[in-house]
Short mmCIF file of C-alpha atoms and ligand atoms in Angstrom, two decimals:
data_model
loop_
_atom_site.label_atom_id
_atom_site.label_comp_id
_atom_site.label_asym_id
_atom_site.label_seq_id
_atom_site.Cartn_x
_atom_site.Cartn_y
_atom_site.Cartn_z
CA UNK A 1 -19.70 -173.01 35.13
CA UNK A 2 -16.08 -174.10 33.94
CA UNK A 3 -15.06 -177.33 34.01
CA UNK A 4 -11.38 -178.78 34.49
CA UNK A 5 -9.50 -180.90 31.26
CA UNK A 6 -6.70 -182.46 33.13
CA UNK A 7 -3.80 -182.64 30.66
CA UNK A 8 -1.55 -186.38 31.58
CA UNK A 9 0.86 -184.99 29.65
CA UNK A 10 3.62 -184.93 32.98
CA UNK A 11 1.91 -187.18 34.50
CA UNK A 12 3.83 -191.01 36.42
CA UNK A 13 2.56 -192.85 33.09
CA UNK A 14 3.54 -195.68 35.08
CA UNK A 15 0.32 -195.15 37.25
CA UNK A 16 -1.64 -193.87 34.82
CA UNK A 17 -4.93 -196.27 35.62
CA UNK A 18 -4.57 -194.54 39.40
CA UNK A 19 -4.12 -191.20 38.34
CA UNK A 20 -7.64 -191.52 35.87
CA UNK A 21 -9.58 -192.91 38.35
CA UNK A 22 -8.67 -189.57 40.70
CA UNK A 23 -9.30 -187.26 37.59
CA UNK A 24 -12.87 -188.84 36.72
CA UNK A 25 -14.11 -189.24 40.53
CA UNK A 26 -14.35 -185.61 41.14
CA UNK A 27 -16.99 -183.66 39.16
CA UNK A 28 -14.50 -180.58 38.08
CA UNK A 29 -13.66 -182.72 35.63
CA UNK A 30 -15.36 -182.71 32.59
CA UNK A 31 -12.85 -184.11 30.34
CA UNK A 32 -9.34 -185.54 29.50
CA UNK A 33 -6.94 -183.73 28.07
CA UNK A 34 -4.65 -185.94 25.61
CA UNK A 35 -1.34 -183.75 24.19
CA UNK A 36 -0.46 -185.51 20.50
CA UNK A 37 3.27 -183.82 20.01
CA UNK A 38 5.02 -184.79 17.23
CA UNK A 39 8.43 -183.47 17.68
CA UNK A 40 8.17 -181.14 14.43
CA UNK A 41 4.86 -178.28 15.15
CA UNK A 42 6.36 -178.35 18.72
CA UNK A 43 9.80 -179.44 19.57
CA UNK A 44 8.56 -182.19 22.37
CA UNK A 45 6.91 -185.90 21.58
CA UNK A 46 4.47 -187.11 23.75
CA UNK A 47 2.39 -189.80 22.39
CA UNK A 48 -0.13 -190.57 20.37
CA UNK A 49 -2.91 -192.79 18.97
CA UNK A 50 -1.61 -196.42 20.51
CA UNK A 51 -1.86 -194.41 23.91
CA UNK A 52 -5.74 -192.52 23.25
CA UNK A 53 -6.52 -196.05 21.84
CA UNK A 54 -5.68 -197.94 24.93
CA UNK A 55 -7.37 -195.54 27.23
CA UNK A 56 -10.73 -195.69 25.60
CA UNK A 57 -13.14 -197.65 26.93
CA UNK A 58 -10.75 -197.63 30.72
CA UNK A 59 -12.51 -194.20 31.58
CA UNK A 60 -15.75 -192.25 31.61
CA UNK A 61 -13.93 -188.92 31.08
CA UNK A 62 -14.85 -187.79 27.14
CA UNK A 63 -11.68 -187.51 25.69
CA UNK A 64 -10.33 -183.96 24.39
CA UNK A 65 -7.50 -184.56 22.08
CA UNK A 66 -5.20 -181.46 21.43
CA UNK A 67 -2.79 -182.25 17.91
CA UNK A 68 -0.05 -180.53 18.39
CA UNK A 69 1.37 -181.93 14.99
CA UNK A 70 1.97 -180.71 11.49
CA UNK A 71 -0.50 -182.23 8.75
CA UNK A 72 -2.56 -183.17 11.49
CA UNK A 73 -5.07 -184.27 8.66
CA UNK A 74 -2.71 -187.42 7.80
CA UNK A 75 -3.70 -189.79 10.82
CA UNK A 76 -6.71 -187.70 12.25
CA UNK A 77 -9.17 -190.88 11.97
CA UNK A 78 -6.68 -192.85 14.15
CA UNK A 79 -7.57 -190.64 17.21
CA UNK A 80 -11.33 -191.51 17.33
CA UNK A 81 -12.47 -193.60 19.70
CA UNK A 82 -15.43 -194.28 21.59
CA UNK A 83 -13.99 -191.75 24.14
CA UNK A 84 -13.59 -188.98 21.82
CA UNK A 85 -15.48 -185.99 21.98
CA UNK A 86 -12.91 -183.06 20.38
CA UNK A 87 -10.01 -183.35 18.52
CA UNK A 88 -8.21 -179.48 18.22
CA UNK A 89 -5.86 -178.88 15.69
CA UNK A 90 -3.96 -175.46 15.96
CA UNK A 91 -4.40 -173.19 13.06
CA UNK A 92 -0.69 -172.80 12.79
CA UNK A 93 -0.61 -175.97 11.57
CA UNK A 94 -3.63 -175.95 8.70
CA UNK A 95 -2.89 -174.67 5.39
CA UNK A 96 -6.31 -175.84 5.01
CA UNK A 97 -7.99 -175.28 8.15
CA UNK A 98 -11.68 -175.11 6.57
CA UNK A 99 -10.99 -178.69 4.89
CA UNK A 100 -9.45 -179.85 8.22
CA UNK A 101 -12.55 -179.27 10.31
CA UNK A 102 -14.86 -180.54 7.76
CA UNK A 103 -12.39 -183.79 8.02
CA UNK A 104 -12.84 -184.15 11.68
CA UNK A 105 -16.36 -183.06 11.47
CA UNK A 106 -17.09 -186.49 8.92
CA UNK A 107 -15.43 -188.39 11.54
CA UNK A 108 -18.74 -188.00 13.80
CA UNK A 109 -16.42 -186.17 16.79
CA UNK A 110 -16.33 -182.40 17.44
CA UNK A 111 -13.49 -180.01 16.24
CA UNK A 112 -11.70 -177.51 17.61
CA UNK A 113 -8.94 -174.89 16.38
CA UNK A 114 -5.91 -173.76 19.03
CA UNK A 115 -4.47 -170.22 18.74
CA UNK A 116 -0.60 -170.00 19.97
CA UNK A 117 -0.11 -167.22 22.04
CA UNK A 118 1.25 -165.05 18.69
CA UNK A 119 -1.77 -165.86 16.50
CA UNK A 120 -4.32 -163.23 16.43
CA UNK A 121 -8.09 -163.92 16.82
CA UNK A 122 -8.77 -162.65 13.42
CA UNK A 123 -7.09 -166.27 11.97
CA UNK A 124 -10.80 -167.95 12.58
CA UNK A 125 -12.66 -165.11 11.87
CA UNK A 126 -14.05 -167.62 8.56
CA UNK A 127 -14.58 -170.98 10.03
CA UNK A 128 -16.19 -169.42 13.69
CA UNK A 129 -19.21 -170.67 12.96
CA UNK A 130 -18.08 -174.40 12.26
CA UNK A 131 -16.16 -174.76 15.01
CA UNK A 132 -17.10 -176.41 18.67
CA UNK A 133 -14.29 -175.46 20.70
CA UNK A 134 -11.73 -172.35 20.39
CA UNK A 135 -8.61 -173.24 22.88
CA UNK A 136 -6.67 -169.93 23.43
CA UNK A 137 -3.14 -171.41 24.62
CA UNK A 138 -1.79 -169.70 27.42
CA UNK A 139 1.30 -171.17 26.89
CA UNK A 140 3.45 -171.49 23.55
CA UNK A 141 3.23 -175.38 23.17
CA UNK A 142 5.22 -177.97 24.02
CA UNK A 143 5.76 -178.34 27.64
CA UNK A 144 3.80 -178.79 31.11
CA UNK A 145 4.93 -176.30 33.61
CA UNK A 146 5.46 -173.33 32.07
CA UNK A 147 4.16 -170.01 32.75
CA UNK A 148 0.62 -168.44 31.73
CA UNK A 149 0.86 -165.52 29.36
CA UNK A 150 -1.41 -162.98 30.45
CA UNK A 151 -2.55 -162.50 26.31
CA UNK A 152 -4.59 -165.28 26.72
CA UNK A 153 -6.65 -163.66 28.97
CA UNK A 154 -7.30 -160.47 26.95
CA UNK A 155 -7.87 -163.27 23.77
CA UNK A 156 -10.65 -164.80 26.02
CA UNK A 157 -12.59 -161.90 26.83
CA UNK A 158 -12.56 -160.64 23.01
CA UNK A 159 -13.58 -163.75 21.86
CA UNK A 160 -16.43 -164.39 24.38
CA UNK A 161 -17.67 -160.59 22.83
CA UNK A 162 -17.13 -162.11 19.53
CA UNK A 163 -18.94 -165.32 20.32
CA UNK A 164 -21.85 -163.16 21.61
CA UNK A 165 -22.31 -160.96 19.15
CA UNK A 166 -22.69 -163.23 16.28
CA UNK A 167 -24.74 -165.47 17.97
CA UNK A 168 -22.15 -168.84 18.04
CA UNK A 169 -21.85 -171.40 20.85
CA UNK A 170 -18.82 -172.92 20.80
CA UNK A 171 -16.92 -173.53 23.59
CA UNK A 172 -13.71 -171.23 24.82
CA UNK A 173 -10.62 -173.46 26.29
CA UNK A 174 -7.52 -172.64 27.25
CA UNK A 175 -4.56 -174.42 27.88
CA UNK A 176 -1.42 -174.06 30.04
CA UNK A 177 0.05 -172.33 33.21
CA UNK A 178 -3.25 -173.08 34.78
CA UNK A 179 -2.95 -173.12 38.84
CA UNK A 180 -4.68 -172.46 41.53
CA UNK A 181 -3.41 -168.85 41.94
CA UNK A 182 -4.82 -167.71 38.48
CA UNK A 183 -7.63 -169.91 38.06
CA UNK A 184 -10.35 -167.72 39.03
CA UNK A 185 -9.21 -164.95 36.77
CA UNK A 186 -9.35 -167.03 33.94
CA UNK A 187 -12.56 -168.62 34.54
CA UNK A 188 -13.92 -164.70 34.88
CA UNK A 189 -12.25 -164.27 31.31
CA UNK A 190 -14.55 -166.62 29.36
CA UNK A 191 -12.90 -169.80 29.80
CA UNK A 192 -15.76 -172.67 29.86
CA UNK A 193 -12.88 -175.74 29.45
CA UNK A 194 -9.85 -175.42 31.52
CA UNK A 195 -6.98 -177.46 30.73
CA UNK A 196 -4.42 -178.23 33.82
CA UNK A 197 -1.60 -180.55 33.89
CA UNK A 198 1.26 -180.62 35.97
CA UNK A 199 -0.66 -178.50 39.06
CA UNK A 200 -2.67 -181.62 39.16
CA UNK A 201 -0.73 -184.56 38.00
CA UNK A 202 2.16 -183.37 39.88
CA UNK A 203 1.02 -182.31 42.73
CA UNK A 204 1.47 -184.53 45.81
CA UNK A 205 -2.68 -185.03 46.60
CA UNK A 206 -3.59 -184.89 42.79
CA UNK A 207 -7.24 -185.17 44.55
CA UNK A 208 -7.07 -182.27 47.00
CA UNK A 209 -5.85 -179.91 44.18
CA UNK A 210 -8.61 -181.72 42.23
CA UNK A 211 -11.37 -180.19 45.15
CA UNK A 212 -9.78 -176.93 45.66
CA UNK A 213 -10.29 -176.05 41.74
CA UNK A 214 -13.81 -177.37 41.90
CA UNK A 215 -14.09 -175.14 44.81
CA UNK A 216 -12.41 -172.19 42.82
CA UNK A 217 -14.81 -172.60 40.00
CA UNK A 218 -17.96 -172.70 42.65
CA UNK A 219 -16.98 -169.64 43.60
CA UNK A 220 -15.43 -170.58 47.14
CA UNK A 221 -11.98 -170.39 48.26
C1 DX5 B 301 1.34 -177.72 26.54
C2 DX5 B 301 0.16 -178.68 26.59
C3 DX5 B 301 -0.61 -178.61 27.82
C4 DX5 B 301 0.13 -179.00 29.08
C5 DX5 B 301 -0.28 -178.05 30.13
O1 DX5 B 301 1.84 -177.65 25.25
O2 DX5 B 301 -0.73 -178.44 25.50
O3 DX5 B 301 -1.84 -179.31 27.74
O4 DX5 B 301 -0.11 -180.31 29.51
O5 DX5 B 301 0.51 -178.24 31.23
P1 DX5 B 301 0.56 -177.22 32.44
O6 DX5 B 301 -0.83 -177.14 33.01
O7 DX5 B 301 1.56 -177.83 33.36
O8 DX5 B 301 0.99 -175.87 31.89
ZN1 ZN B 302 -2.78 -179.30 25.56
#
């Protein structure tokens, strides 16, 4: 079954503590979701590894850090922590994507690639089988609270055949636009890591939205 990677990425930052101890109560969460924007790959800063470093060891949640940065070879080992499970870099971003994930890979963490929206499958059809985690954006990057492009979902489906067919287990995520009125459909495409941000973190009862996903993802309402 799918599990939830709530994004804090719009998030009261000034209640951050509150907001993780809702996320990692409810057991549709499997991760967090950490945006690194750097102003130049996407035009939007967030923060980065000062923020991932202070919120390692404050949660259970397994971090699952998305780069959205150019060279995001330059600082990579300042984003592992003892939280860390993924770092994703986008292929956009790699001239050297095959050196990249080796990079992260020496780091002791798991790596992931993110396809914007424009970038066709066939960009990882060389370094599938090194990868842990493929996160098909359903968004172009850069903002919480935008709308999901319906590509992703046709992405998804091709690359769970792909995935299949030659045998590979890494996981499919995707990222952005998540709510509850599409989340079942994307589940049903392939997704096995769901990112969501502002439907949670903005939503009045972050917790209730938190239990009607999980119930989503069972299969209920
Ligand atoms: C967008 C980020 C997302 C963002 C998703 O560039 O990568 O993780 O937080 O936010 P929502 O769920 O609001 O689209
Ligand atoms: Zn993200």
């Amino acid at each position: 079954m799918a599990k939830l990677s709530p994004s804090i990425l719009t998030a009261d930052f000034t209640n951050l503590g509150e907001m993780l101890q809702v996320l990692e109560r409810h057991p549709a969460s499997g991760w967090l979701h950490l945006d690194v924007m750097d102003g130049a790959f996407v035009p939007n800063i967030s923060f980065g590894p000062p923020v991932i470093r202070s919120l390692a060891g404050k949660t259970k949640l397994r971090f699952d850090v998305h780069l959205m940065v150019e060279e995001p070879g330059r600082f990579m080992a300042d984003y592992v922590t003892e939280n860390t499970e993924y770092l994703v870099v986008h292929q956009e971003a790699c001239l050297h994507l095959d050196r990249t994930l080796q990079l992260i890979q020496s780091l002791g963490v798991k790596c992931g690639v993110a396809l914007n929206p424009a970038t066709p499958l066939s960009a990882l059809e060389y370094v599938l089988d090194k990868v842990d985690q493929v996160l098909v954006m359903g968004v172009n990057p850069g903002f919480g609270g935008q709308s999901f492009l319906p590509v992703a979902l046709a992405k998804m489906k091709a690359l769970s055949e792909w995935r299949q067919a030659r045998g590979l287990d890494f996981k499919i995520a995707t990222d952005g636009g998540v709510n509850a009125g599409n989340l079942q459909e994307i589940a049903a495409a392939g997704a096995d890591i769901i990112v969501v941000g502002s439907a949670i973190t903005n939503a009045e009862d972050p917790s209730a939205v938190l239990e009607q996903f999980g119930s989503i993802l069972e299969g209920g309402a």
